[in-house]
Amino acid sequence: MKVRLIYLFAATCLLSGVLICISEGMRTENEGNEECREADSGAECNSDMKILSSGEKMPIIGLGTWKGKPGMVEKAVLEALKAGYRHIDCAAVYGNEKEVGAALKIAFDSGIVTREEVFITGKLWNTFHKPQHVKDALAASLRDLRLDYLDLYLIHWPIAFEFSGDELFPKDKDGNLKYSEDSYLKTWKAMEECVDEGLVKSIGLSNFNSVQIKQILSASRYLPAVLQVESHPYLTQEKLIEFCNEQNIAVTAYSPLGSPDRPWAKKSDPSLLADPRIVEIAQKYGKSPAQVLIRFQTQRGVIVIPKSVTPSRIKENFETTDFRLSEEEMRFLESFDRNWRACVPAIEVNGKSVPRDASHPYFPFHEEF
């Protein structure tokens, strides 16, 4: 019989002066999303931390670093840490981990924060899914980030590419991506070994669907602590979030503003930040549309990682705890769902844009959730 070893979790934790016992699971420090939803208007709802199934505390708002331009990411991370952020989301494929590492060193050396005060997420790229490559990929990220360990390490996608050394998007002579069918179950085993060796504190998944998560759960020694997926009012992910809550998996929303600066954006694409319904809610509270979109996630217990390199916006994105959306406004925003994804890698075939990886057996978006 297979025995799943659950992350060691503190037997007790002190919450609002009451000693409560928790043997396993994930909760917010203010008793979770259900209490938020039932709270009277005017009550502070979102905790600033999530307690993961690993027992680690993860700040509910972090700085995203995807698309951060060279020469700007270092300054953005420093600005974020000065503004109060204690969660930085990184990935090897973003190509800017060295800049993030430089910022972290400055922050640690100057006393802005200590290493223990900052939650750092990294991600395993698609070319490193073979078990023998996982630890080397992690070591490269740690070296670039100038860290001894990561707080969270995610499998970036369930889809694997052929290993080609430092080439992150290997292609054949015709310019087509070279895929691999490496089992993410075997990749997960190698991720678990990284926990055993103290290189990461928690491990998780990104862009996996519920079927794939169930497969990981059935073969895991360590539970996935976090699932990171795209989410915003046009892609609410309610069923997937409900599934993760049932499995004690915290959810992080990337591209919570709809990723308006994505390179492949089209003029015909919907714009969350310009949606008049969201603008109207923002005006009611004297906030920006971005702040409403961030509050939408945190108020339903979802971790959120908005990206910006502009100091004023970095600060603004963090200032979302001084207002609370009504229950009616939350339901209204959820009603915008149209299953629209801003961040699906695409290619052009016969003049039409189609998902680049749709033919791969592990493409995650064929399932309902």
Coordinates of N, CA and C in Angstrom, one line a residue, residues 28-253:
T28 N -6.1 30.3 5.4 CA -5.7 31.6 5.5 C -5.6 31.9 7.0
E29 N -4.9 33.0 7.4 CA -4.7 33.3 8.8 C -6.0 33.9 9.4
N30 N -7.0 34.2 8.6 CA -8.2 34.8 9.1 C -9.4 33.8 8.9
E31 N -9.1 32.5 9.0 CA -10.1 31.5 8.9 C -10.6 31.2 7.5
G32 N -9.9 31.7 6.5 CA -10.3 31.2 5.1 C -11.3 32.1 4.4
N33 N -11.5 31.7 3.1 CA -12.3 32.5 2.2 C -13.8 32.5 2.6
E34 N -14.3 31.4 3.2 CA -15.7 31.4 3.6 C -16.1 32.4 4.6
E35 N -15.2 32.6 5.6 CA -15.5 33.7 6.6 C -15.4 35.0 5.9
C36 N -14.5 35.2 4.9 CA -14.4 36.5 4.2 C -15.7 36.8 3.5
R37 N -16.3 35.8 2.8 CA -17.5 36.0 2.1 C -18.7 36.3 3.0
E38 N -18.7 35.8 4.2 CA -19.8 35.9 5.1 C -19.6 37.2 6.1
A39 N -18.5 37.8 6.0 CA -18.2 38.9 6.9 C -19.1 40.1 6.6
D40 N -19.5 40.9 7.6 CA -20.3 42.1 7.4 C -19.5 43.1 6.6
S41 N -20.2 44.0 5.9 CA -19.5 45.0 5.1 C -18.6 45.9 6.0
G42 N -17.5 46.2 5.5 CA -16.6 47.1 6.3 C -15.5 46.3 7.1
A43 N -15.7 45.0 7.2 CA -14.7 44.1 7.9 C -13.5 43.9 7.0
E44 N -12.3 43.8 7.6 CA -11.1 43.5 6.8 C -11.2 42.0 6.5
C45 N -11.0 41.7 5.2 CA -11.3 40.4 4.8 C -10.1 39.5 4.4
N46 N -9.2 40.1 3.5 CA -8.1 39.2 3.1 C -6.9 39.2 4.1
S47 N -6.5 38.0 4.5 CA -5.3 37.9 5.3 C -4.1 38.3 4.3
D48 N -3.0 38.7 4.9 CA -1.8 38.9 4.1 C -1.0 37.7 3.9
M49 N -1.4 36.6 4.4 CA -0.7 35.3 4.3 C -1.6 34.1 4.0
K50 N -1.1 33.1 3.3 CA -1.7 31.8 3.2 C -0.8 30.8 3.9
I51 N -1.4 30.0 4.7 CA -0.7 28.9 5.3 C -0.8 27.7 4.4
L52 N 0.3 27.2 3.8 CA 0.3 26.1 2.8 C 0.2 24.8 3.5
S53 N -0.1 23.8 2.7 CA -0.1 22.4 3.2 C 1.3 22.0 3.7
S54 N 2.3 22.6 3.3 CA 3.7 22.4 3.8 C 3.9 23.0 5.1
G55 N 3.0 23.8 5.6 CA 3.2 24.6 6.8 C 3.9 25.9 6.6
E56 N 4.3 26.2 5.4 CA 5.0 27.5 5.1 C 3.9 28.6 4.9
K57 N 4.3 29.8 5.3 CA 3.4 31.0 5.1 C 3.8 31.7 3.8
M58 N 2.8 31.9 2.9 CA 3.0 32.5 1.6 C 2.2 33.9 1.5
P59 N 2.9 35.0 1.4 CA 2.2 36.3 1.2 C 1.2 36.2 0.1
I60 N 0.0 36.8 0.3 CA -1.1 36.7 -0.7 C -0.9 37.6 -1.8
I61 N -0.1 38.6 -1.7 CA 0.2 39.5 -2.8 C 1.7 39.4 -3.1
G62 N 2.1 39.2 -4.4 CA 3.5 39.2 -4.7 C 3.7 40.0 -6.0
L63 N 5.0 40.1 -6.3 CA 5.4 40.9 -7.5 C 5.7 39.8 -8.6
G64 N 5.0 39.9 -9.7 CA 5.3 39.1 -10.9 C 6.5 39.7 -11.6
T65 N 7.3 38.9 -12.2 CA 8.5 39.3 -13.0 C 8.5 38.9 -14.4
W66 N 7.4 38.3 -14.9 CA 7.3 37.9 -16.3 C 7.3 39.2 -17.2
K67 N 7.9 39.2 -18.3 CA 8.0 40.3 -19.2 C 8.8 41.5 -18.7
G68 N 9.4 41.4 -17.5 CA 10.2 42.5 -17.0 C 11.4 42.7 -18.0
K69 N 11.5 43.9 -18.5 CA 12.6 44.2 -19.5 C 13.9 44.2 -18.8
P70 N 15.0 43.8 -19.5 CA 16.4 43.9 -19.0 C 16.7 45.3 -18.5
G71 N 17.3 45.4 -17.4 CA 17.7 46.6 -16.8 C 16.6 47.3 -15.9
M72 N 15.4 46.7 -15.9 CA 14.3 47.3 -15.2 C 13.9 46.4 -14.0
V73 N 14.1 45.1 -14.1 CA 13.6 44.1 -13.1 C 14.3 44.3 -11.8
E74 N 15.6 44.6 -11.8 CA 16.3 44.8 -10.5 C 15.7 46.0 -9.7
K75 N 15.5 47.1 -10.4 CA 14.9 48.3 -9.8 C 13.4 48.0 -9.3
A76 N 12.7 47.2 -10.1 CA 11.3 46.9 -9.8 C 11.3 46.0 -8.5
V77 N 12.1 45.0 -8.4 CA 12.2 44.2 -7.2 C 12.5 45.0 -5.9
L78 N 13.5 45.9 -6.1 CA 13.9 46.7 -5.0 C 12.7 47.7 -4.5
E79 N 12.1 48.2 -5.5 CA 10.9 49.1 -5.2 C 9.8 48.3 -4.5
A80 N 9.6 47.1 -5.0 CA 8.6 46.3 -4.4 C 8.9 46.0 -2.9
L81 N 10.1 45.6 -2.6 CA 10.5 45.2 -1.3 C 10.4 46.5 -0.4
K82 N 10.8 47.6 -0.9 CA 10.7 48.9 -0.1 C 9.2 49.2 0.2
A83 N 8.3 48.9 -0.8 CA 6.9 49.2 -0.6 C 6.2 48.2 0.3
G84 N 6.9 47.1 0.7 CA 6.3 46.2 1.6 C 6.0 44.8 1.1
Y85 N 6.3 44.6 -0.2 CA 6.1 43.2 -0.8 C 7.1 42.3 -0.1
R86 N 6.6 41.0 0.1 CA 7.5 40.0 0.7 C 7.3 38.7 -0.1
H87 N 7.0 38.8 -1.3 CA 6.8 37.7 -2.2 C 7.2 38.1 -3.6
I88 N 8.1 37.4 -4.2 CA 8.6 37.6 -5.5 C 8.5 36.4 -6.4
D89 N 7.8 36.5 -7.5 CA 7.5 35.3 -8.4 C 8.5 35.3 -9.5
C90 N 9.2 34.3 -9.7 CA 10.3 34.2 -10.7 C 10.1 32.9 -11.5
A91 N 10.9 32.9 -12.6 CA 11.0 31.7 -13.5 C 12.2 31.7 -14.3
A92 N 12.8 30.6 -14.5 CA 14.0 30.6 -15.3 C 13.8 31.1 -16.8
V93 N 12.6 30.7 -17.3 CA 12.4 31.1 -18.7 C 12.2 32.6 -18.9
Y94 N 11.9 33.3 -17.8 CA 11.7 34.8 -17.9 C 13.1 35.4 -18.3
G95 N 14.2 34.8 -18.1 CA 15.5 35.3 -18.5 C 16.0 36.5 -17.6
N96 N 15.4 36.7 -16.4 CA 15.8 37.8 -15.6 C 16.2 37.4 -14.2
E97 N 16.4 36.2 -13.9 CA 16.7 35.7 -12.5 C 18.0 36.4 -12.0
K98 N 18.9 36.6 -12.8 CA 20.2 37.3 -12.4 C 19.9 38.7 -11.9
E99 N 19.0 39.4 -12.5 CA 18.6 40.7 -12.1 C 17.9 40.7 -10.8
V100 N 17.0 39.7 -10.6 CA 16.2 39.5 -9.4 C 17.2 39.2 -8.3
G101 N 18.2 38.3 -8.6 CA 19.2 38.0 -7.6 C 20.0 39.2 -7.1
A102 N 20.4 40.1 -8.1 CA 21.1 41.3 -7.8 C 20.3 42.1 -6.8
A103 N 19.0 42.3 -7.1 CA 18.2 43.1 -6.2 C 18.1 42.5 -4.8
L104 N 17.9 41.2 -4.8 CA 17.8 40.5 -3.5 C 19.1 40.7 -2.6
K105 N 20.2 40.6 -3.3 CA 21.5 40.8 -2.6 C 21.6 42.2 -2.0
I106 N 21.2 43.2 -2.8 CA 21.2 44.6 -2.3 C 20.2 44.7 -1.1
A107 N 19.0 44.1 -1.3 CA 18.0 44.2 -0.2 C 18.5 43.6 1.1
F108 N 19.1 42.4 1.0 CA 19.6 41.7 2.2 C 20.8 42.5 2.8
D109 N 21.7 42.9 1.9 CA 22.9 43.6 2.5 C 22.6 44.9 3.1
S110 N 21.6 45.6 2.6 CA 21.3 46.9 3.1 C 20.3 46.9 4.2
G111 N 19.8 45.7 4.5 CA 18.9 45.6 5.7 C 17.4 45.9 5.3
I112 N 17.1 46.0 4.1 CA 15.7 46.3 3.7 C 14.8 45.1 4.2
V113 N 15.3 43.9 3.9 CA 14.6 42.7 4.4 C 15.7 41.7 4.7
T114 N 15.4 40.6 5.4 CA 16.2 39.4 5.5 C 15.7 38.3 4.6
R115 N 16.6 37.4 4.4 CA 16.2 36.3 3.5 C 14.9 35.6 4.0
E116 N 14.8 35.4 5.3 CA 13.7 34.7 5.9 C 12.4 35.4 5.8
E117 N 12.5 36.7 5.5 CA 11.2 37.5 5.4 C 10.7 37.6 4.0
V118 N 11.4 37.0 3.0 CA 10.9 37.1 1.6 C 10.6 35.7 1.1
F119 N 9.5 35.6 0.5 CA 9.0 34.3 -0.1 C 9.4 34.3 -1.6
I120 N 10.2 33.4 -2.1 CA 10.7 33.4 -3.5 C 10.2 32.1 -4.2
T121 N 9.5 32.4 -5.3 CA 9.0 31.3 -6.1 C 9.8 31.1 -7.4
G122 N 10.1 29.9 -7.7 CA 10.8 29.6 -9.0 C 10.0 28.6 -9.8
K123 N 10.4 28.4 -11.0 CA 9.7 27.4 -11.9 C 10.7 26.6 -12.7
L124 N 10.4 25.3 -12.8 CA 11.1 24.4 -13.6 C 10.6 24.5 -15.1
W125 N 11.5 24.8 -16.0 CA 11.1 24.9 -17.4 C 11.0 23.6 -18.1
N126 N 10.3 23.7 -19.2 CA 9.8 22.5 -20.0 C 10.9 21.6 -20.5
T127 N 12.1 22.1 -20.7 CA 13.2 21.3 -21.2 C 13.9 20.5 -20.1
F128 N 13.5 20.7 -18.9 CA 14.2 20.0 -17.8 C 13.4 19.0 -17.0
H129 N 12.4 18.4 -17.7 CA 11.4 17.5 -17.1 C 12.0 16.2 -16.7
K130 N 13.0 15.7 -17.5 CA 13.7 14.4 -17.2 C 14.2 14.5 -15.7
P131 N 14.0 13.5 -14.9 CA 14.4 13.6 -13.5 C 15.9 14.0 -13.3
Q132 N 16.8 13.5 -14.2 CA 18.2 13.8 -14.0 C 18.5 15.3 -14.3
H133 N 17.6 16.1 -14.8 CA 17.9 17.5 -15.1 C 17.2 18.4 -14.1
V134 N 16.3 17.9 -13.3 CA 15.6 18.8 -12.4 C 16.5 19.5 -11.4
K135 N 17.3 18.8 -10.7 CA 18.2 19.4 -9.7 C 19.2 20.4 -10.3
D136 N 19.7 20.1 -11.5 CA 20.6 21.0 -12.2 C 19.9 22.3 -12.6
A137 N 18.6 22.2 -13.0 CA 17.9 23.4 -13.3 C 17.6 24.2 -12.1
L138 N 17.3 23.6 -11.0 CA 17.1 24.3 -9.8 C 18.4 24.9 -9.3
A139 N 19.5 24.2 -9.4 CA 20.8 24.8 -9.0 C 21.1 26.0 -9.8
A140 N 20.8 26.0 -11.1 CA 21.1 27.2 -11.9 C 20.3 28.4 -11.5
S141 N 19.0 28.2 -11.1 CA 18.1 29.3 -10.6 C 18.6 29.8 -9.3
L142 N 19.0 28.9 -8.4 CA 19.5 29.3 -7.1 C 20.8 30.1 -7.3
R143 N 21.6 29.7 -8.2 CA 22.9 30.5 -8.5 C 22.6 31.9 -9.0
D144 N 21.7 31.9 -10.0 CA 21.3 33.2 -10.5 C 20.6 34.1 -9.5
L145 N 19.8 33.6 -8.7 CA 19.1 34.3 -7.6 C 19.9 34.6 -6.4
R146 N 21.1 34.0 -6.3 CA 22.0 34.1 -5.2 C 21.4 33.6 -3.9
L147 N 20.7 32.5 -4.0 CA 20.0 31.9 -2.8 C 20.5 30.5 -2.5
D148 N 20.2 30.1 -1.3 CA 20.5 28.7 -0.9 C 19.3 27.8 -1.1
Y149 N 18.2 28.4 -1.1 CA 16.9 27.6 -1.2 C 15.8 28.5 -1.8
L150 N 14.8 27.8 -2.3 CA 13.6 28.5 -2.8 C 12.5 28.2 -1.8
D151 N 11.6 29.1 -1.6 CA 10.4 28.8 -0.8 C 9.4 28.0 -1.5
L152 N 9.3 28.1 -2.8 CA 8.4 27.3 -3.6 C 9.0 27.1 -5.0
Y153 N 8.9 25.9 -5.5 CA 9.3 25.5 -6.8 C 8.2 24.8 -7.6
L154 N 7.9 25.3 -8.7 CA 6.7 24.8 -9.5 C 7.2 24.2 -10.8
I155 N 6.5 23.1 -11.2 CA 6.6 22.7 -12.6 C 5.8 23.6 -13.5
H156 N 6.5 24.3 -14.4 CA 5.9 25.5 -15.1 C 4.8 25.1 -16.0
W157 N 4.9 24.0 -16.7 CA 3.9 23.4 -17.6 C 4.0 21.9 -17.5
P158 N 2.8 21.2 -17.7 CA 2.9 19.8 -17.8 C 3.5 19.3 -19.1
I159 N 3.6 20.2 -20.1 CA 4.2 19.8 -21.4 C 5.7 19.9 -21.3
A160 N 6.4 18.9 -21.9 CA 7.8 18.9 -21.9 C 8.4 19.1 -23.3
F161 N 9.6 19.8 -23.4 CA 10.3 19.9 -24.6 C 11.5 19.0 -24.5
E162 N 12.2 18.7 -25.7 CA 13.4 17.9 -25.6 C 14.5 18.7 -24.9
F163 N 15.3 18.0 -24.1 CA 16.4 18.6 -23.5 C 17.5 19.0 -24.5
S164 N 17.9 20.2 -24.5 CA 18.9 20.7 -25.5 C 19.9 21.7 -24.8
G165 N 20.4 21.3 -23.7 CA 21.3 22.2 -23.0 C 20.7 23.5 -22.5
D166 N 21.3 24.6 -22.9 CA 20.8 25.9 -22.6 C 19.7 26.4 -23.5
E167 N 19.4 25.7 -24.5 CA 18.3 26.1 -25.5 C 17.0 25.8 -24.9
L168 N 16.2 26.8 -24.6 CA 14.9 26.7 -23.9 C 13.7 26.4 -24.8
F169 N 13.9 26.7 -26.1 CA 12.9 26.4 -27.1 C 13.5 25.6 -28.3
P170 N 13.9 24.4 -28.1 CA 14.6 23.6 -29.1 C 13.7 23.4 -30.4
K171 N 14.2 23.6 -31.5 CA 13.5 23.5 -32.8 C 14.2 22.6 -33.8
D172 N 13.4 21.9 -34.6 CA 14.0 21.1 -35.7 C 14.4 22.0 -36.9
K173 N 14.8 21.4 -38.0 CA 15.3 22.2 -39.1 C 14.2 23.0 -39.8
D174 N 13.0 22.6 -39.5 CA 11.8 23.4 -40.1 C 11.3 24.4 -39.2
G175 N 11.9 24.6 -38.0 CA 11.5 25.6 -37.1 C 10.4 25.2 -36.2
N176 N 10.1 23.9 -36.1 CA 9.1 23.4 -35.2 C 9.6 23.0 -33.9
L177 N 8.9 23.3 -32.8 CA 9.4 22.9 -31.5 C 9.6 21.4 -31.4
K178 N 10.6 21.0 -30.7 CA 10.9 19.6 -30.5 C 10.3 19.2 -29.1
Y179 N 9.2 18.5 -29.1 CA 8.5 18.1 -27.9 C 9.1 16.8 -27.4
S180 N 8.8 16.6 -26.1 CA 9.1 15.3 -25.5 C 7.8 14.9 -24.7
E181 N 7.7 13.6 -24.4 CA 6.6 13.1 -23.6 C 7.1 12.6 -22.3
D182 N 8.1 13.3 -21.7 CA 8.5 13.0 -20.4 C 7.4 13.0 -19.4
S183 N 7.3 12.0 -18.6 CA 6.2 11.9 -17.6 C 6.4 13.0 -16.5
Y184 N 5.3 13.8 -16.3 CA 5.4 14.8 -15.2 C 5.3 14.1 -13.8
L185 N 4.9 12.8 -13.8 CA 4.9 12.1 -12.6 C 6.3 11.8 -12.1
K186 N 7.2 11.4 -13.1 CA 8.6 11.2 -12.8 C 9.3 12.5 -12.4
T187 N 8.9 13.6 -13.1 CA 9.4 14.9 -12.8 C 9.1 15.3 -11.3
W188 N 7.8 15.0 -10.9 CA 7.4 15.3 -9.6 C 8.3 14.5 -8.5
K189 N 8.6 13.3 -8.8 CA 9.5 12.5 -7.9 C 10.8 13.2 -7.7
A190 N 11.3 13.8 -8.8 CA 12.6 14.5 -8.7 C 12.4 15.8 -7.9
M191 N 11.3 16.4 -8.0 CA 10.9 17.7 -7.3 C 10.9 17.3 -5.8
E192 N 10.3 16.2 -5.5 CA 10.2 15.8 -4.1 C 11.6 15.6 -3.4
E193 N 12.5 15.1 -4.3 CA 13.9 14.9 -3.8 C 14.5 16.2 -3.4
C194 N 14.2 17.3 -4.2 CA 14.7 18.6 -3.9 C 14.2 19.1 -2.5
V195 N 13.0 18.7 -2.1 CA 12.5 19.0 -0.8 C 13.3 18.2 0.2
D196 N 13.5 16.9 0.0 CA 14.3 16.1 0.9 C 15.6 16.7 1.2
E197 N 16.2 17.3 0.2 CA 17.6 17.8 0.3 C 17.6 19.3 0.8
G198 N 16.5 19.8 1.1 CA 16.4 21.2 1.7 C 16.7 22.3 0.7
L199 N 16.6 22.0 -0.6 CA 16.8 23.0 -1.7 C 15.5 23.8 -1.9
V200 N 14.4 23.3 -1.6 CA 13.1 24.0 -1.6 C 12.3 23.6 -0.4
K201 N 11.4 24.6 0.0 CA 10.6 24.3 1.2 C 9.2 23.7 0.7
S202 N 8.7 24.1 -0.4 CA 7.4 23.7 -0.9 C 7.6 23.5 -2.4
I203 N 6.7 22.6 -2.9 CA 6.7 22.3 -4.4 C 5.3 22.4 -4.9
G204 N 5.1 22.7 -6.1 CA 3.8 22.8 -6.7 C 3.7 22.8 -8.2
L205 N 2.6 23.2 -8.7 CA 2.4 23.1 -10.2 C 1.9 24.4 -10.8
S206 N 2.1 24.5 -12.1 CA 1.6 25.7 -12.8 C 1.0 25.2 -14.1
N207 N -0.2 25.7 -14.5 CA -0.9 25.4 -15.7 C -1.3 23.9 -15.8
F208 N -1.5 23.2 -14.7 CA -2.0 21.9 -14.8 C -3.5 21.9 -14.6
N209 N -4.2 20.9 -15.2 CA -5.6 20.8 -15.0 C -6.0 19.8 -13.9
S210 N -7.3 19.7 -13.6 CA -7.6 18.9 -12.4 C -7.3 17.4 -12.6
V211 N -7.4 16.9 -13.8 CA -7.1 15.5 -14.1 C -5.6 15.2 -13.8
Q212 N -4.8 16.1 -14.3 CA -3.3 16.0 -14.1 C -3.0 16.1 -12.7
I213 N -3.6 17.0 -11.9 CA -3.4 17.2 -10.5 C -3.7 15.9 -9.8
K214 N -4.8 15.3 -10.1 CA -5.2 14.1 -9.5 C -4.2 13.0 -9.6
Q215 N -3.6 12.9 -10.8 CA -2.5 12.0 -11.1 C -1.3 12.2 -10.2
I216 N -1.0 13.5 -10.0 CA 0.1 13.8 -9.1 C -0.2 13.4 -7.7
L217 N -1.4 13.8 -7.3 CA -1.8 13.4 -5.9 C -1.8 11.9 -5.6
S218 N -2.1 11.1 -6.6 CA -2.2 9.7 -6.4 C -0.8 9.1 -6.3
A219 N 0.2 9.8 -6.7 CA 1.6 9.2 -6.7 C 2.6 10.0 -5.9
S220 N 2.1 10.9 -5.0 CA 3.0 11.9 -4.4 C 3.3 11.5 -3.0
R221 N 4.5 11.8 -2.6 CA 4.9 11.8 -1.1 C 4.6 13.1 -0.5
Y222 N 4.8 14.2 -1.3 CA 4.5 15.6 -0.8 C 3.4 16.1 -1.7
L223 N 2.4 16.7 -1.0 CA 1.3 17.3 -1.7 C 1.8 18.5 -2.5
P224 N 1.2 18.8 -3.7 CA 1.5 20.1 -4.3 C 0.9 21.2 -3.4
A225 N 1.8 22.1 -3.0 CA 1.3 23.1 -2.1 C 0.6 24.2 -2.8
V226 N 0.9 24.5 -4.1 CA 0.3 25.6 -4.8 C 0.1 25.2 -6.2
L227 N -1.0 25.7 -6.8 CA -1.2 25.6 -8.3 C -1.3 27.1 -8.8
Q228 N -0.4 27.4 -9.7 CA -0.5 28.7 -10.3 C -1.1 28.7 -11.7
V229 N -2.1 29.5 -11.9 CA -2.8 29.5 -13.2 C -3.2 30.9 -13.5
E230 N -3.5 31.2 -14.8 CA -4.1 32.5 -15.2 C -5.5 32.6 -14.6
S231 N -5.8 33.8 -14.1 CA -7.1 34.0 -13.5 C -7.4 35.5 -13.4
H232 N -8.6 35.9 -13.8 CA -9.2 37.2 -13.8 C -10.7 37.1 -14.0
P233 N -11.4 38.2 -14.0 CA -12.9 38.1 -14.2 C -13.3 37.4 -15.6
Y234 N -12.4 37.5 -16.6 CA -12.8 36.8 -17.8 C -12.4 35.4 -17.8
L235 N -11.7 34.9 -16.8 CA -11.3 33.5 -16.6 C -11.3 33.3 -15.1
T236 N -12.4 33.1 -14.6 CA -12.5 33.1 -13.1 C -12.0 31.8 -12.5
Q237 N -11.9 30.7 -13.2 CA -11.4 29.4 -12.7 C -12.1 28.9 -11.5
E238 N -13.4 29.2 -11.4 CA -14.1 28.8 -10.1 C -14.1 27.3 -9.8
K239 N -14.3 26.5 -10.9 CA -14.3 25.0 -10.6 C -12.9 24.5 -10.2
L240 N -11.9 25.0 -10.9 CA -10.6 24.6 -10.6 C -10.2 25.1 -9.2
I241 N -10.5 26.3 -8.8 CA -10.2 26.8 -7.4 C -11.0 26.0 -6.4
E242 N -12.2 25.6 -6.7 CA -13.0 24.8 -5.7 C -12.3 23.4 -5.6
F243 N -11.9 22.8 -6.7 CA -11.2 21.6 -6.6 C -9.9 21.7 -5.8
C244 N -9.2 22.7 -6.0 CA -7.9 22.9 -5.3 C -8.2 23.1 -3.8
N245 N -9.2 23.9 -3.4 CA -9.5 24.0 -2.0 C -9.9 22.7 -1.4
E246 N -10.6 21.8 -2.1 CA -10.9 20.5 -1.5 C -9.6 19.7 -1.3
Q247 N -8.6 19.9 -2.1 CA -7.4 19.1 -2.0 C -6.3 19.8 -1.2
N248 N -6.7 20.9 -0.5 CA -5.7 21.7 0.3 C -4.5 22.3 -0.5
I249 N -4.8 22.7 -1.7 CA -3.9 23.3 -2.6 C -4.2 24.8 -2.8
A250 N -3.3 25.6 -2.4 CA -3.5 27.1 -2.6 C -3.4 27.4 -4.1
V251 N -4.1 28.4 -4.5 CA -4.1 28.9 -5.9 C -3.5 30.3 -6.0
T252 N -2.6 30.4 -7.0 CA -2.0 31.7 -7.3 C -2.5 32.1 -8.7
A253 N -3.0 33.4 -8.8 CA -3.5 33.9 -10.1 C -2.4 34.7 -10.7

